Amino acid sequence: MADITFYELPGCPFCAKVRTKLEELDLEYDTVEVPRSHADRTEVERVSGQTGVPVITDEAQGVEGMPESDDIVEYLEETYA
């Protein structure tokens, strides 16, 4: 199991931006595909306090439920580039 968990919705352009950065940096990560319905996104809400995606957690760095694609990409670059 990887330290980074990536919560995404297939087809989401913001999620694709984060996935591209994860792959560019050759990072290992686990993916959790969230349901289309925000009402059914209980796992991502538990982790991040909201139902939007993308969201990542990074156990190695103590990051729990970071939302917003721009913030995630910046974090990944600063931490792993």
PDB file of C-alpha atoms in Angstrom:
ATOM      1  CA  MET A   1       0.000   0.000   0.000  1.00  0.00           C
ATOM      2  CA  ALA A   2       1.379   3.401  -1.016  1.00  0.00           C
ATOM      3  CA  ASP A   3       1.721   6.363   1.355  1.00  0.00           C
ATOM      4  CA  ILE A   4      -0.256   8.615  -1.006  1.00  0.00           C
ATOM      5  CA  THR A   5      -3.959   8.021  -1.570  1.00  0.00           C
ATOM      6  CA  PHE A   6      -5.613   9.926  -4.413  1.00  0.00           C
ATOM      7  CA  TYR A   7      -9.391  10.424  -4.382  1.00  0.00           C
ATOM      8  CA  GLU A   8     -10.698  11.126  -7.860  1.00  0.00           C
ATOM      9  CA  LEU A   9     -13.665  11.059 -10.193  1.00  0.00           C
ATOM     10  CA  PRO A  10     -12.914   9.653 -13.669  1.00  0.00           C
ATOM     11  CA  GLY A  11     -13.300  12.353 -16.296  1.00  0.00           C
ATOM     12  CA  CYS A  12     -12.655  15.204 -13.842  1.00  0.00           C
ATOM     13  CA  PRO A  13     -10.140  17.633 -15.411  1.00  0.00           C
ATOM     14  CA  PHE A  14      -8.877  18.776 -12.003  1.00  0.00           C
ATOM     15  CA  CYS A  15      -8.258  15.159 -11.025  1.00  0.00           C
ATOM     16  CA  ALA A  16      -6.430  14.575 -14.323  1.00  0.00           C
ATOM     17  CA  LYS A  17      -4.103  17.479 -13.487  1.00  0.00           C
ATOM     18  CA  VAL A  18      -3.149  15.826 -10.179  1.00  0.00           C
ATOM     19  CA  ARG A  19      -2.804  12.364 -11.752  1.00  0.00           C
ATOM     20  CA  THR A  20      -0.461  13.823 -14.385  1.00  0.00           C
ATOM     21  CA  LYS A  21       1.759  15.345 -11.690  1.00  0.00           C
ATOM     22  CA  LEU A  22       1.804  12.099  -9.665  1.00  0.00           C
ATOM     23  CA  GLU A  23       2.879  10.179 -12.761  1.00  0.00           C
ATOM     24  CA  GLU A  24       5.377  12.868 -13.836  1.00  0.00           C
ATOM     25  CA  LEU A  25       7.074  12.562 -10.449  1.00  0.00           C
ATOM     26  CA  ASP A  26       6.904   8.742 -10.677  1.00  0.00           C
ATOM     27  CA  LEU A  27       5.183   8.485  -7.297  1.00  0.00           C
ATOM     28  CA  GLU A  28       3.463   5.373  -6.032  1.00  0.00           C
ATOM     29  CA  TYR A  29      -0.118   6.036  -5.006  1.00  0.00           C
ATOM     30  CA  ASP A  30      -3.403   4.291  -4.413  1.00  0.00           C
ATOM     31  CA  THR A  31      -6.527   5.528  -6.167  1.00  0.00           C
ATOM     32  CA  VAL A  32     -10.017   5.720  -4.715  1.00  0.00           C
ATOM     33  CA  GLU A  33     -12.685   6.459  -7.309  1.00  0.00           C
ATOM     34  CA  VAL A  34     -15.485   8.416  -5.662  1.00  0.00           C
ATOM     35  CA  PRO A  35     -19.150   8.121  -6.670  1.00  0.00           C
ATOM     36  CA  ARG A  36     -20.625  10.746  -9.015  1.00  0.00           C
ATOM     37  CA  SER A  37     -23.201  11.749  -6.423  1.00  0.00           C
ATOM     38  CA  HIS A  38     -21.793  14.101  -3.787  1.00  0.00           C
ATOM     39  CA  ALA A  39     -24.258  12.585  -1.296  1.00  0.00           C
ATOM     40  CA  ASP A  40     -22.526   9.205  -1.685  1.00  0.00           C
ATOM     41  CA  ARG A  41     -18.968  10.496  -1.194  1.00  0.00           C
ATOM     42  CA  THR A  42     -18.785   9.567   2.468  1.00  0.00           C
ATOM     43  CA  GLU A  43     -15.179   8.348   2.418  1.00  0.00           C
ATOM     44  CA  VAL A  44     -13.711  11.500   0.876  1.00  0.00           C
ATOM     45  CA  GLU A  45     -15.875  13.622   3.187  1.00  0.00           C
ATOM     46  CA  ARG A  46     -14.568  11.708   6.204  1.00  0.00           C
ATOM     47  CA  VAL A  47     -10.973  12.269   5.071  1.00  0.00           C
ATOM     48  CA  SER A  48     -11.196  15.911   3.958  1.00  0.00           C
ATOM     49  CA  GLY A  49     -14.348  17.387   5.482  1.00  0.00           C
ATOM     50  CA  GLN A  50     -15.833  18.067   2.030  1.00  0.00           C
ATOM     51  CA  THR A  51     -17.134  16.098  -0.947  1.00  0.00           C
ATOM     52  CA  GLY A  52     -15.198  17.703  -3.807  1.00  0.00           C
ATOM     53  CA  VAL A  53     -12.312  16.025  -5.590  1.00  0.00           C
ATOM     54  CA  PRO A  54      -9.411  15.764  -6.116  1.00  0.00           C
ATOM     55  CA  VAL A  55      -8.161  15.074  -2.610  1.00  0.00           C
ATOM     56  CA  ILE A  56      -4.945  13.406  -1.479  1.00  0.00           C
ATOM     57  CA  THR A  57      -3.619  12.023   1.753  1.00  0.00           C
ATOM     58  CA  ASP A  58       0.082  11.412   2.307  1.00  0.00           C
ATOM     59  CA  GLU A  59       0.770   9.285   5.365  1.00  0.00           C
ATOM     60  CA  ALA A  60       4.544   9.709   5.076  1.00  0.00           C
ATOM     61  CA  GLN A  61       4.206  13.499   5.414  1.00  0.00           C
ATOM     62  CA  GLY A  62       1.206  13.620   7.777  1.00  0.00           C
ATOM     63  CA  VAL A  63      -1.104  15.140   5.148  1.00  0.00           C
ATOM     64  CA  GLU A  64      -4.742  14.278   5.707  1.00  0.00           C
ATOM     65  CA  GLY A  65      -7.335  15.260   3.147  1.00  0.00           C
ATOM     66  CA  MET A  66      -5.683  17.990   1.060  1.00  0.00           C
ATOM     67  CA  PRO A  67      -8.187  19.359  -1.530  1.00  0.00           C
ATOM     68  CA  GLU A  68      -7.790  21.686  -4.547  1.00  0.00           C
ATOM     69  CA  SER A  69      -5.782  20.567  -7.571  1.00  0.00           C
ATOM     70  CA  ASP A  70      -3.470  23.607  -7.642  1.00  0.00           C
ATOM     71  CA  ASP A  71      -2.598  23.168  -3.961  1.00  0.00           C
ATOM     72  CA  ILE A  72      -2.003  19.442  -4.415  1.00  0.00           C
ATOM     73  CA  VAL A  73       0.259  19.947  -7.460  1.00  0.00           C
ATOM     74  CA  GLU A  74       2.244  22.631  -5.617  1.00  0.00           C
ATOM     75  CA  TYR A  75       2.599  20.347  -2.578  1.00  0.00           C
ATOM     76  CA  LEU A  76       3.765  17.425  -4.719  1.00  0.00           C
ATOM     77  CA  GLU A  77       6.329  19.575  -6.521  1.00  0.00           C
ATOM     78  CA  GLU A  78       7.680  21.073  -3.280  1.00  0.00           C
ATOM     79  CA  THR A  79       7.793  17.739  -1.479  1.00  0.00           C
ATOM     80  CA  TYR A  80       8.838  15.248  -4.161  1.00  0.00           C
ATOM     81  CA  ALA A  81      10.404  17.081  -7.124  1.00  0.00           C
TER      82      ALA A  81
END
